[in-house]
Short mmCIF file of C-alpha atoms in Angstrom, two decimals:
data_model
loop_
_atom_site.label_atom_id
_atom_site.label_comp_id
_atom_site.label_asym_id
_atom_site.label_seq_id
_atom_site.Cartn_x
_atom_site.Cartn_y
_atom_site.Cartn_z
CA MET A 196 27.74 -4.50 -10.49
CA SER A 197 26.64 -2.60 -7.38
CA GLN A 198 28.41 -5.23 -5.31
CA LEU A 199 31.67 -4.56 -7.16
CA LEU A 200 31.60 -0.76 -7.20
CA PRO A 201 30.83 1.76 -4.45
CA GLN A 202 27.51 3.59 -4.62
CA THR A 203 27.74 7.26 -5.60
CA SER A 204 25.37 10.18 -5.81
CA ALA A 205 26.55 11.07 -9.29
CA HIS A 206 23.97 12.25 -11.80
CA GLU A 207 22.66 9.44 -14.03
CA LEU A 208 23.19 9.51 -17.76
CA PRO A 209 20.13 9.99 -20.01
CA ALA A 210 18.12 6.79 -20.02
CA SER A 211 15.41 7.16 -22.66
CA ALA A 212 14.44 3.92 -24.34
CA GLY A 213 11.76 2.45 -26.53
CA THR A 214 10.74 2.71 -30.14
CA GLY A 215 10.72 5.61 -32.54
CA ALA A 216 13.14 7.37 -34.83
CA PRO A 217 16.87 7.04 -34.24
CA ALA A 218 17.89 9.38 -31.46
CA ALA A 219 20.40 12.16 -31.98
CA GLU A 220 23.37 12.44 -29.66
CA PRO A 221 23.72 15.41 -27.28
CA SER A 222 25.57 18.38 -28.68
CA ALA A 223 29.12 18.90 -27.51
CA ALA A 224 28.12 22.13 -25.77
CA THR A 225 25.23 20.52 -23.91
CA ALA A 226 27.29 17.49 -22.99
CA SER A 227 30.14 19.67 -21.74
CA THR A 228 27.77 21.63 -19.52
CA ALA A 229 26.30 18.41 -18.15
CA SER A 230 29.79 17.10 -17.47
CA THR A 231 30.74 20.19 -15.49
CA ALA A 232 27.48 20.27 -13.55
CA THR A 233 27.52 16.65 -12.47
CA ALA A 234 31.18 16.02 -11.74
CA THR A 235 31.67 14.81 -8.18
CA THR A 236 35.14 13.36 -8.57
CA THR A 237 38.11 15.04 -10.22
CA THR A 238 41.15 13.38 -11.70
CA THR A 239 44.20 14.62 -13.54
CA THR A 240 44.65 11.54 -15.72
CA ALA A 241 42.65 9.95 -18.50
CA LEU A 242 44.08 6.54 -17.59
CA LEU A 243 42.64 3.98 -15.19
CA ASN A 244 45.00 3.75 -12.25
CA GLY A 245 45.13 4.39 -8.52
CA SER A 246 44.58 8.12 -8.81
CA SER A 247 41.51 7.68 -11.04
CA ALA A 248 39.95 4.74 -9.20
CA ASP A 249 37.18 6.83 -7.62
CA ALA A 250 36.30 8.47 -10.92
CA TYR A 251 36.27 5.01 -12.55
CA ALA A 252 33.83 3.69 -9.97
CA GLU A 253 31.53 6.69 -10.38
CA LEU A 254 31.62 6.65 -14.15
CA LEU A 255 31.06 2.94 -14.53
CA HIS A 256 28.22 2.96 -12.04
CA GLU A 257 26.49 5.69 -14.03
CA VAL A 258 26.82 3.66 -17.22
CA VAL A 259 25.43 0.58 -15.49
CA ASP A 260 22.47 2.53 -14.09
CA THR A 261 21.69 3.95 -17.52
CA LEU A 262 21.82 0.56 -19.20
CA ALA A 263 19.76 -1.03 -16.43
CA GLU A 264 17.02 1.51 -17.13
CA ARG A 265 17.14 0.68 -20.80
CA PHE A 266 16.74 -3.03 -20.03
CA ARG A 267 13.74 -2.18 -17.82
CA SER A 268 11.99 -0.07 -20.45
CA VAL A 269 12.93 -1.39 -23.89
CA ASP A 270 9.76 -2.61 -25.59
CA ALA A 271 11.01 -3.90 -28.94
CA PRO A 272 14.13 -5.52 -30.41
CA SER A 273 15.13 -2.22 -32.05
CA VAL A 274 13.91 1.29 -32.82
CA GLY A 275 13.78 0.41 -36.49
CA PRO A 276 16.80 0.61 -38.80
CA ASP A 277 16.47 3.84 -40.77
CA ARG A 278 19.91 3.23 -42.26
CA HIS A 279 20.35 6.67 -43.78
CA ALA A 280 19.31 8.42 -40.56
CA LEU A 281 21.78 6.30 -38.61
CA GLU A 282 24.52 7.10 -41.11
CA ARG A 283 23.83 10.82 -40.66
CA LEU A 284 23.94 10.55 -36.87
CA VAL A 285 27.32 8.87 -37.05
CA ALA A 286 28.69 11.27 -39.65
CA ASP A 287 27.66 14.28 -37.55
CA VAL A 288 29.94 13.34 -34.65
CA ASP A 289 33.18 15.33 -34.58
CA LEU A 290 36.03 12.88 -34.00
CA ASP A 291 38.76 15.48 -34.52
CA GLY A 292 37.65 18.21 -32.12
CA SER A 293 38.52 18.82 -28.49
CA GLY A 294 37.40 16.22 -25.99
CA ILE A 295 34.01 16.75 -24.37
CA GLY A 296 34.74 14.84 -21.15
CA ASP A 297 33.95 11.38 -19.86
CA ARG A 298 30.30 11.83 -18.92
CA ALA A 299 29.43 13.78 -22.04
CA ALA A 300 31.15 11.22 -24.27
CA LEU A 301 29.31 8.35 -22.60
CA ALA A 302 26.00 10.21 -22.68
CA GLU A 303 26.58 10.66 -26.40
CA ALA A 304 27.42 6.95 -26.78
CA ASP A 305 24.24 6.04 -24.93
CA ALA A 306 22.11 8.20 -27.23
CA LEU A 307 23.89 7.10 -30.38
CA TYR A 308 24.70 3.43 -29.74
CA ALA A 309 22.55 2.03 -26.94
CA ARG A 310 19.44 3.90 -28.07
CA ASN A 311 19.80 2.43 -31.56
CA ALA A 312 21.11 -1.04 -30.68
CA VAL A 313 19.50 -4.42 -31.39
CA TRP A 314 18.36 -6.02 -28.12
CA PHE A 315 18.87 -9.77 -28.19
CA HIS A 316 17.18 -10.27 -24.83
CA HIS A 317 13.81 -9.11 -26.16
CA PRO A 318 11.45 -12.06 -26.78
CA SER A 319 10.57 -10.71 -30.25
CA TYR A 320 14.18 -11.04 -31.39
CA LEU A 321 14.16 -14.40 -33.20
CA ALA A 322 16.61 -13.85 -36.04
CA HIS A 323 20.21 -15.01 -35.70
CA LEU A 324 22.42 -17.03 -33.35
CA ASN A 325 22.53 -14.22 -30.79
CA CYS A 326 21.68 -15.01 -27.20
CA PRO A 327 20.77 -13.00 -24.12
CA VAL A 328 23.73 -13.11 -21.76
CA VAL A 329 24.03 -14.28 -18.16
CA LEU A 330 24.68 -11.70 -15.45
CA PRO A 331 27.93 -13.09 -13.97
CA ALA A 332 29.54 -13.08 -17.41
CA VAL A 333 28.57 -9.44 -17.99
CA ALA A 334 30.12 -8.47 -14.65
CA ALA A 335 33.24 -10.47 -15.49
CA GLU A 336 33.44 -8.59 -18.80
CA ALA A 337 33.76 -5.35 -16.88
CA MET A 338 36.47 -6.88 -14.70
CA LEU A 339 38.60 -8.24 -17.54
CA ALA A 340 38.28 -5.01 -19.54
CA ALA A 341 39.50 -2.91 -16.62
CA VAL A 342 42.47 -5.15 -15.77
CA ASN A 343 43.17 -5.52 -19.52
CA THR A 344 45.03 -8.83 -19.28
CA SER A 345 46.49 -10.31 -22.42
CA VAL A 346 46.76 -14.09 -22.29
CA ASP A 347 49.37 -14.49 -24.99
CA THR A 348 52.33 -14.98 -22.63
CA PHE A 349 52.47 -16.06 -19.01
CA ASP A 350 54.33 -12.94 -17.90
CA GLN A 351 51.39 -10.81 -19.09
CA SER A 352 48.69 -12.93 -17.52
CA LEU A 353 49.90 -15.11 -14.61
CA VAL A 354 46.86 -16.80 -13.07
CA ALA A 355 44.68 -15.98 -16.09
CA THR A 356 46.70 -18.44 -18.16
CA HIS A 357 46.11 -21.20 -15.60
CA MET A 358 42.39 -20.38 -15.46
CA GLU A 359 42.04 -20.54 -19.23
CA GLN A 360 43.97 -23.80 -19.39
CA ARG A 361 41.77 -25.27 -16.66
CA LEU A 362 38.63 -24.27 -18.60
CA VAL A 363 40.04 -25.76 -21.79
CA ARG A 364 40.67 -29.05 -20.00
CA TRP A 365 37.14 -28.90 -18.56
CA ALA A 366 35.60 -28.34 -21.99
CA ALA A 367 37.80 -31.03 -23.56
CA GLY A 368 36.60 -33.41 -20.87
CA LEU A 369 32.98 -32.66 -21.79
CA VAL A 370 33.75 -33.58 -25.38
CA GLY A 371 35.47 -36.80 -24.30
CA PHE A 372 39.08 -35.80 -25.03
CA GLU A 373 40.69 -37.37 -21.97
CA SER A 374 44.07 -35.70 -22.58
CA GLY A 375 42.90 -32.97 -24.93
CA ASP A 376 43.96 -29.36 -25.21
CA GLY A 377 42.82 -26.22 -26.95
CA VAL A 378 42.71 -22.46 -26.89
CA PHE A 379 40.10 -19.73 -26.66
CA THR A 380 39.37 -17.91 -29.92
CA SER A 381 37.33 -14.96 -31.15
CA GLY A 382 34.60 -17.20 -32.56
CA GLY A 383 33.68 -20.20 -34.66
CA THR A 384 35.17 -18.74 -37.83
CA GLN A 385 38.62 -18.50 -36.26
CA SER A 386 38.26 -21.90 -34.59
CA ASN A 387 37.33 -23.53 -37.89
CA LEU A 388 40.21 -21.81 -39.67
CA GLN A 389 42.73 -23.04 -37.12
CA ALA A 390 41.29 -26.57 -37.15
CA LEU A 391 41.63 -26.81 -40.92
CA PHE A 392 45.11 -25.30 -40.73
CA LEU A 393 46.14 -28.08 -38.32
CA ALA A 394 44.52 -30.66 -40.60
CA ARG A 395 46.34 -29.25 -43.62
CA GLU A 396 49.71 -29.41 -41.89
CA ARG A 397 49.18 -33.00 -40.77
CA ALA A 398 48.21 -34.04 -44.29
CA LEU A 399 51.24 -32.31 -45.81
CA ARG A 400 53.59 -33.90 -43.29
CA ALA A 401 52.24 -37.35 -44.15
CA ASP A 402 52.59 -36.92 -47.91
CA LEU A 403 55.91 -37.75 -49.58
CA ARG A 404 55.60 -35.14 -52.30
CA GLU A 405 56.98 -31.63 -52.12
CA ARG A 406 54.71 -29.23 -50.31
CA THR A 407 54.09 -27.20 -53.46
CA ASP A 408 53.07 -30.36 -55.32
CA ALA A 409 50.83 -31.71 -52.57
CA LEU A 410 49.00 -28.48 -51.69
CA PRO A 411 46.87 -28.28 -54.88
CA ARG A 412 45.71 -31.85 -54.32
CA LEU A 413 44.31 -31.31 -50.81
CA ARG A 414 40.56 -31.69 -50.42
CA VAL A 415 38.05 -30.88 -47.66
CA LEU A 416 34.78 -32.81 -47.55
CA THR A 417 31.70 -31.21 -46.00
CA THR A 418 28.04 -30.57 -46.83
CA ALA A 419 26.31 -27.62 -48.45
CA ALA A 420 24.84 -26.83 -45.03
CA SER A 421 28.20 -26.34 -43.31
CA HIS A 422 29.19 -22.88 -42.12
CA PHE A 423 30.58 -20.64 -44.83
CA SER A 424 33.82 -20.31 -42.84
CA VAL A 425 34.78 -23.84 -43.93
CA ALA A 426 34.96 -22.84 -47.60
CA ARG A 427 36.53 -19.50 -46.77
CA SER A 428 39.17 -21.18 -44.63
CA ALA A 429 40.08 -23.43 -47.55
CA HIS A 430 40.57 -20.32 -49.65
CA LEU A 431 42.66 -18.57 -46.98
CA LEU A 432 44.80 -21.70 -46.56
CA GLY A 433 45.78 -21.60 -50.22
CA LEU A 434 43.83 -24.67 -51.32
CA ALA A 435 42.62 -25.08 -54.87
CA ALA A 436 39.39 -23.45 -56.00
CA ASP A 437 37.73 -26.87 -56.20
CA ALA A 438 39.19 -28.13 -52.91
CA VAL A 439 35.89 -28.14 -50.99
CA ILE A 440 33.76 -31.12 -51.98
CA ALA A 441 30.08 -31.19 -51.06
CA VAL A 442 28.95 -34.55 -49.68
CA ASP A 443 25.31 -35.47 -50.25
CA SER A 444 22.78 -34.94 -47.46
CA ASP A 445 19.51 -36.62 -46.59
CA ALA A 446 16.13 -34.87 -46.66
CA ASP A 447 16.78 -33.21 -43.28
CA GLY A 448 20.21 -31.94 -44.30
CA ARG A 449 22.39 -34.51 -42.52
CA MET A 450 25.59 -35.72 -44.17
CA ASP A 451 25.18 -39.08 -45.90
CA PRO A 452 27.95 -41.38 -44.56
CA ALA A 453 27.61 -43.72 -47.54
CA ASP A 454 28.20 -40.90 -50.00
CA LEU A 455 31.15 -39.74 -47.87
CA ARG A 456 32.76 -43.16 -48.21
CA GLU A 457 32.20 -43.17 -51.97
CA ARG A 458 33.77 -39.74 -52.37
CA LEU A 459 36.77 -40.67 -50.22
CA ALA A 460 37.34 -43.76 -52.37
CA ALA A 461 37.01 -41.71 -55.56
CA LEU A 462 39.54 -39.14 -54.30
CA GLU A 463 42.02 -41.88 -53.44
CA ALA A 464 41.61 -43.44 -56.87
CA ALA A 465 42.21 -40.05 -58.51
CA GLY A 466 45.37 -39.44 -56.50
CA GLU A 467 43.87 -36.56 -54.54
CA LEU A 468 44.55 -35.97 -50.82
CA PRO A 469 41.50 -35.66 -48.57
CA MET A 470 42.90 -33.63 -45.65
CA ALA A 471 39.76 -33.25 -43.51
CA VAL A 472 36.10 -34.01 -43.17
CA ALA A 473 34.27 -31.04 -41.63
CA VAL A 474 30.91 -31.94 -40.12
CA THR A 475 28.42 -29.82 -38.24
CA ALA A 476 26.80 -30.33 -34.86
CA GLY A 477 24.08 -27.76 -35.31
CA THR A 478 23.78 -26.31 -38.80
CA THR A 479 23.05 -22.60 -38.93
CA ASP A 480 19.81 -22.93 -40.87
CA ARG A 481 18.20 -26.13 -39.61
CA GLY A 482 20.02 -26.86 -36.36
CA ILE A 483 20.81 -30.34 -37.66
CA ILE A 484 23.57 -32.61 -36.28
CA ASP A 485 25.42 -34.77 -38.77
CA PRO A 486 25.60 -38.53 -37.93
CA LEU A 487 28.84 -38.37 -35.96
CA PRO A 488 29.50 -42.09 -35.19
CA ALA A 489 29.19 -43.27 -38.82
CA ILE A 490 31.26 -40.35 -40.12
CA ALA A 491 33.93 -40.88 -37.45
CA GLU A 492 34.21 -44.53 -38.47
CA ALA A 493 34.76 -43.58 -42.11
CA CYS A 494 37.42 -41.02 -41.15
CA GLU A 495 39.24 -43.45 -38.87
CA GLU A 496 39.37 -46.10 -41.60
CA ALA A 497 40.74 -43.59 -44.10
CA GLY A 498 43.10 -41.90 -41.63
CA ILE A 499 41.58 -38.47 -42.23
CA TRP A 500 41.20 -35.56 -39.82
CA LEU A 501 37.65 -35.18 -38.52
CA HIS A 502 36.59 -31.69 -37.45
CA VAL A 503 33.25 -31.13 -35.71
CA ASP A 504 31.88 -27.60 -35.88
CA ALA A 505 29.76 -27.53 -32.73
CA ALA A 506 29.69 -23.73 -32.54
CA TYR A 507 25.91 -23.87 -32.21
CA GLY A 508 25.35 -27.34 -30.76
CA GLY A 509 28.14 -27.26 -28.18
CA GLY A 510 25.69 -26.36 -25.44
CA LEU A 511 24.28 -29.88 -25.64
CA LEU A 512 27.45 -31.01 -23.86
CA VAL A 513 25.95 -29.75 -20.59
CA SER A 514 22.40 -30.92 -21.30
CA GLU A 515 21.40 -34.00 -19.31
CA ARG A 516 18.47 -34.68 -21.63
CA ARG A 517 20.16 -34.11 -24.99
CA ARG A 518 23.86 -34.90 -24.50
CA HIS A 519 23.34 -38.16 -26.40
CA LEU A 520 22.81 -36.20 -29.62
CA LEU A 521 26.58 -35.55 -29.64
CA THR A 522 27.60 -39.19 -29.25
CA GLY A 523 30.64 -39.73 -31.44
CA ILE A 524 32.06 -36.24 -30.99
CA GLU A 525 34.78 -37.75 -28.80
CA ARG A 526 36.18 -39.48 -31.91
CA ALA A 527 36.90 -36.15 -33.65
CA ASP A 528 40.37 -34.68 -34.00
CA SER A 529 39.13 -31.14 -33.34
CA VAL A 530 35.96 -29.45 -32.14
CA THR A 531 34.69 -25.86 -32.31
CA ILE A 532 32.48 -24.55 -29.50
CA ASP A 533 31.01 -21.05 -29.35
CA PHE A 534 30.29 -20.27 -25.72
CA HIS A 535 28.71 -17.01 -26.91
CA LYS A 536 25.85 -19.02 -28.40
CA THR A 537 24.46 -21.85 -26.26
CA PHE A 538 26.45 -21.06 -23.11
CA PHE A 539 24.89 -17.56 -23.06
CA GLN A 540 28.17 -15.65 -22.90
CA PRO A 541 28.89 -12.13 -24.18
CA VAL A 542 30.75 -11.98 -27.49
CA SER A 543 33.42 -13.09 -27.85
CA SER A 544 33.86 -16.46 -26.18
CA SER A 545 34.78 -19.49 -28.28
CA ALA A 546 37.30 -22.29 -28.23
CA LEU A 547 39.05 -24.77 -30.48
CA LEU A 548 39.59 -28.12 -28.76
CA VAL A 549 41.89 -30.88 -30.03
CA ARG A 550 42.15 -34.52 -29.01
CA ASP A 551 45.95 -34.64 -29.37
CA PRO A 552 47.73 -31.65 -27.75
CA ALA A 553 50.73 -32.18 -30.05
CA ASP A 554 48.64 -31.01 -33.01
CA LEU A 555 48.54 -27.47 -31.61
CA ARG A 556 52.32 -27.17 -31.85
CA THR A 557 51.94 -26.71 -35.59
CA ALA A 558 50.70 -23.18 -34.95
CA ALA A 559 53.68 -22.21 -32.77
CA TRP A 560 55.95 -19.40 -33.91
CA HIS A 561 58.72 -18.00 -31.74
CA ALA A 562 60.10 -14.49 -31.37
CA ASP A 563 63.00 -13.50 -29.12
CA TYR A 564 61.08 -10.53 -27.70
CA LEU A 565 58.03 -12.61 -26.76
CA ASN A 566 58.43 -16.39 -26.54
CA PRO A 567 62.02 -17.40 -27.38
CA ALA A 568 62.36 -20.87 -28.86
CA ALA A 569 65.17 -21.81 -26.48
CA GLU A 570 63.05 -20.98 -23.45
CA ALA A 571 60.07 -22.84 -24.87
CA ALA A 572 62.19 -25.97 -25.19
CA SER A 573 63.60 -25.76 -21.66
CA ALA A 574 62.47 -27.71 -18.63
CA GLU A 575 61.28 -24.45 -17.02
CA ALA A 576 59.30 -23.25 -20.02
CA GLU A 577 56.51 -20.86 -19.14
CA PRO A 578 53.00 -21.77 -20.36
CA ASN A 579 52.67 -19.23 -23.15
CA GLN A 580 49.29 -19.55 -24.82
CA VAL A 581 50.55 -17.69 -27.88
CA ASP A 582 52.27 -20.96 -28.81
CA LYS A 583 48.80 -22.46 -29.42
CA SER A 584 46.90 -19.50 -30.83
CA LEU A 585 46.64 -17.74 -34.17
CA GLN A 586 46.32 -14.51 -32.19
CA THR A 587 49.04 -12.74 -30.25
CA THR A 588 47.38 -10.12 -28.04
CA ARG A 589 44.24 -11.84 -26.77
CA ARG A 590 41.57 -10.92 -24.24
CA PHE A 591 40.94 -13.01 -21.14
CA ASP A 592 37.49 -14.00 -22.38
CA ALA A 593 37.69 -17.24 -20.43
CA LEU A 594 36.95 -15.28 -17.24
CA LYS A 595 33.33 -14.85 -18.35
CA LEU A 596 32.76 -18.59 -18.65
CA TRP A 597 34.69 -19.23 -15.44
CA THR A 598 32.44 -16.92 -13.39
CA THR A 599 29.36 -18.35 -15.09
CA LEU A 600 30.24 -21.91 -14.12
CA ARG A 601 31.06 -20.86 -10.56
CA SER A 602 27.84 -18.84 -10.27
CA LEU A 603 25.28 -21.00 -12.07
CA GLY A 604 26.95 -24.37 -12.58
CA PRO A 605 26.92 -26.33 -15.86
CA ALA A 606 23.65 -28.12 -15.05
CA ARG A 607 21.80 -24.79 -14.99
CA LEU A 608 23.24 -23.93 -18.40
CA GLY A 609 22.10 -27.31 -19.68
CA GLU A 610 18.58 -26.57 -18.51
CA MET A 611 18.67 -23.28 -20.40
CA VAL A 612 19.73 -25.10 -23.57
CA ASP A 613 16.91 -27.60 -23.09
CA ALA A 614 14.46 -24.71 -22.66
CA VAL A 615 15.19 -23.22 -26.09
CA CYS A 616 15.12 -26.66 -27.74
CA ASP A 617 11.79 -27.42 -26.07
CA LEU A 618 10.45 -24.06 -27.23
CA ALA A 619 11.39 -24.89 -30.81
CA LEU A 620 9.37 -28.10 -30.60
CA GLU A 621 6.35 -26.20 -29.28
CA VAL A 622 6.60 -23.53 -31.97
CA ARG A 623 6.97 -26.11 -34.72
CA ALA A 624 3.83 -27.89 -33.48
CA LEU A 625 1.99 -24.57 -33.42
CA LEU A 626 2.96 -23.84 -37.01
CA LEU A 627 2.06 -27.33 -38.24
CA ALA A 628 -1.44 -26.86 -36.86
CA ASP A 629 -1.89 -23.49 -38.59
CA ARG A 630 -3.12 -23.55 -42.20
CA ASP A 631 -1.53 -20.20 -42.96
CA PHE A 632 1.98 -21.59 -42.60
CA THR A 633 4.19 -24.26 -44.13
CA VAL A 634 7.04 -25.80 -42.09
CA LEU A 635 10.26 -27.35 -43.39
CA GLY A 636 11.71 -30.47 -41.81
CA THR A 637 12.82 -30.70 -38.22
CA SER A 638 15.66 -29.54 -35.95
CA ASP A 639 17.93 -31.08 -33.33
CA LEU A 640 18.34 -27.69 -31.69
CA SER A 641 16.30 -24.48 -31.66
CA THR A 642 15.68 -23.28 -35.21
CA VAL A 643 12.38 -23.41 -37.07
CA LEU A 644 12.03 -22.87 -40.83
CA PHE A 645 8.59 -21.83 -42.10
CA ARG A 646 6.80 -19.53 -44.49
CA PHE A 647 3.46 -17.80 -44.93
CA GLN A 648 1.54 -19.76 -47.57
CA PRO A 649 -2.19 -20.07 -46.96
CA GLU A 650 -4.27 -22.38 -49.12
CA GLY A 651 -4.51 -21.09 -52.65
CA VAL A 652 -1.24 -19.14 -52.60
CA ASP A 653 1.12 -20.52 -55.22
CA ASP A 654 4.80 -21.23 -54.59
CA ARG A 655 6.03 -18.29 -56.65
CA THR A 656 3.95 -15.80 -54.66
CA ALA A 657 5.01 -17.36 -51.35
CA ASP A 658 8.64 -17.27 -52.48
CA GLY A 659 8.42 -13.54 -53.17
CA HIS A 660 6.83 -12.77 -49.83
CA VAL A 661 9.58 -14.30 -47.66
CA ALA A 662 12.11 -11.49 -48.07
CA LEU A 663 9.39 -8.82 -48.00
CA ILE A 664 7.90 -10.06 -44.72
CA ARG A 665 11.31 -10.23 -43.11
CA ARG A 666 12.19 -6.72 -44.32
CA ILE A 667 8.90 -5.14 -43.22
CA LEU A 668 9.21 -6.57 -39.71
CA PHE A 669 12.87 -5.54 -39.56
CA GLN A 670 12.13 -1.98 -40.59
CA SER A 671 9.29 -1.71 -38.09
CA GLY A 672 11.57 -2.68 -35.20
CA ARG A 673 8.70 -4.64 -33.62
CA ALA A 674 10.09 -8.09 -34.37
CA MET A 675 13.10 -9.63 -36.05
CA VAL A 676 13.17 -12.92 -37.93
CA ALA A 677 15.75 -14.25 -40.39
CA ARG A 678 15.44 -15.74 -43.85
CA THR A 679 17.39 -18.34 -45.79
CA THR A 680 17.16 -20.50 -48.89
CA ILE A 681 17.09 -24.31 -48.88
CA ASP A 682 17.38 -26.16 -52.20
CA GLY A 683 16.30 -23.05 -54.07
CA THR A 684 13.26 -22.32 -51.90
CA PRO A 685 13.24 -19.28 -49.55
CA TRP A 686 12.11 -19.70 -45.95
CA LEU A 687 11.66 -17.54 -42.89
CA LYS A 688 13.75 -18.67 -39.95
CA LEU A 689 13.26 -18.46 -36.21
CA THR A 690 16.41 -18.90 -34.14
CA LEU A 691 15.29 -19.43 -30.57
CA LEU A 692 18.06 -18.73 -28.06
CA ASN A 693 16.18 -16.99 -25.26
CA PRO A 694 15.48 -19.46 -22.45
CA GLU A 695 12.89 -17.10 -20.93
CA ALA A 696 10.90 -16.59 -24.12
CA THR A 697 7.55 -18.40 -24.22
CA VAL A 698 5.44 -19.91 -26.95
CA THR A 699 3.06 -16.97 -26.39
CA ASP A 700 5.90 -14.55 -27.17
CA VAL A 701 6.70 -16.38 -30.39
CA ALA A 702 3.03 -16.67 -31.33
CA ALA A 703 2.78 -12.88 -31.15
CA VAL A 704 5.59 -12.62 -33.72
CA LEU A 705 3.88 -15.21 -35.90
CA ASP A 706 0.74 -13.06 -35.80
CA LEU A 707 2.81 -10.15 -37.11
CA VAL A 708 4.13 -12.40 -39.89
CA ARG A 709 0.56 -13.42 -40.73
CA ALA A 710 -0.72 -9.84 -40.73
CA THR A 711 2.16 -8.72 -42.93
CA GLY A 712 1.62 -11.60 -45.35
CA ARG A 713 -2.10 -10.90 -45.61
CA GLY A 714 -1.33 -7.24 -46.25
CA LEU A 715 0.98 -8.21 -49.10
CA LEU A 716 -1.69 -10.48 -50.58
CA ALA A 717 -4.31 -7.73 -50.34
CA GLY A 718 -1.95 -5.27 -51.98
CA SER A 719 -1.28 -7.68 -54.83
CA ARG A 720 -5.02 -8.16 -55.40
CA LEU A 721 -5.64 -4.43 -55.47
CA ALA A 722 -2.79 -3.95 -57.93
CA ALA A 723 -4.18 -6.72 -60.15
CA GLU A 724 -7.67 -5.21 -60.09
CA GLY A 725 -6.27 -1.80 -60.97
CA SER A 726 -4.36 -3.15 -63.95
CA GLU A 727 -7.54 -4.75 -65.30
CA ARG A 728 -9.43 -1.45 -65.41
#
């Protein structure tokens, strides 16, 4: 950032960091005094423009310096989520009073938000699919926010539209869509929704019945391990309550292609309309990739849309060592990729990619004030991305990935993906060798499912401890792990997305899990002894 903005002598914002109780924000009076005392640049406008450019540079540099100090000093994933204390801090802020000035407002935001944030870069954060972010993308975020481009129409974006289209073609090429297209989205949920919308429209066009008669007969086939957005999308698209059909999985959670074929045949015999098969390249819980080649073959034979949700596993596309795990993805009709997961981008950065660009036209809707239909049909039609997107106003999130590729190159990103996958293998081996823990299955990516269950601890007791261990660690702020349930059994989950985390870092969290579990066992014994007296 210092290369983008001029250095100033402006006073830094408060930069306290670390653990402890949630921090209160500065009072308006204190913040106002600080604002007056430290102002080195004056401006008569609250807007970012030529007259406020110097103030912008000063202010942003102060924010960057403050955050940099937090990154240097933070020593835990969070300060501990005292939810009621945080609610009080938020409620105490006066949103209707007079303004307190830029510096005071940002000092308040630092104390309220940054002080009490969850830090995904910390090696003890092992909970969800949140990644530390690469530096060039963070700098690009500041650039795109300041310029405030909207990539819905060409006349609002100019070169940004061409840059996004180039990135879409690049990503489609990685998948194997030689003439593919796509559009950036807010995340995997939106990408999955649009993919199933396109699949629905294709199925309805192909059916001879009236739309109202065909719609209740549409079916989506997936597994119980697919992302919840698949079922929710079916609901939002007006499908029947029983439209989502769960295909059987093997012991590791992969879709069973034989069962898929049987269910497709049964639907055809019953006069139902299978509109899409939604498979997963990286399930949220286990990081498992469905058998893409066999599923693609079944979909091609039945003439059914195949959607691959690679929101998590998309990073394997740039991995030299693991790209083969996605063999068959090129046979899909649509693919979801979340760059804000395994491409280490700031939220949000995702894309829906399609093999046939014509499929995207289904989403087009024209308005005379924005993208007139007559102009869109002309030889000189401007490349309006709104014709492909469910969104209208849309951020230029593609700039973050663009700068990342230009700065680091895709091979470096692939190495980072390999690092977290390798770490998962090491951690799993560590857990398998430890008699205090039980491990579930395997992973194609970077998740590990386990639980604290030493010899002699029955399943019911171990079941009850999973949520308690997760909650105790969460409330302490010292470490964060997730939990889930597989086939009725609860498990703790590690989601490893930090390429710089080490097996020693993770082992330290496992020691906290062990200590917490032993404490729960000791407490249960004491309670049992007390009840016997």
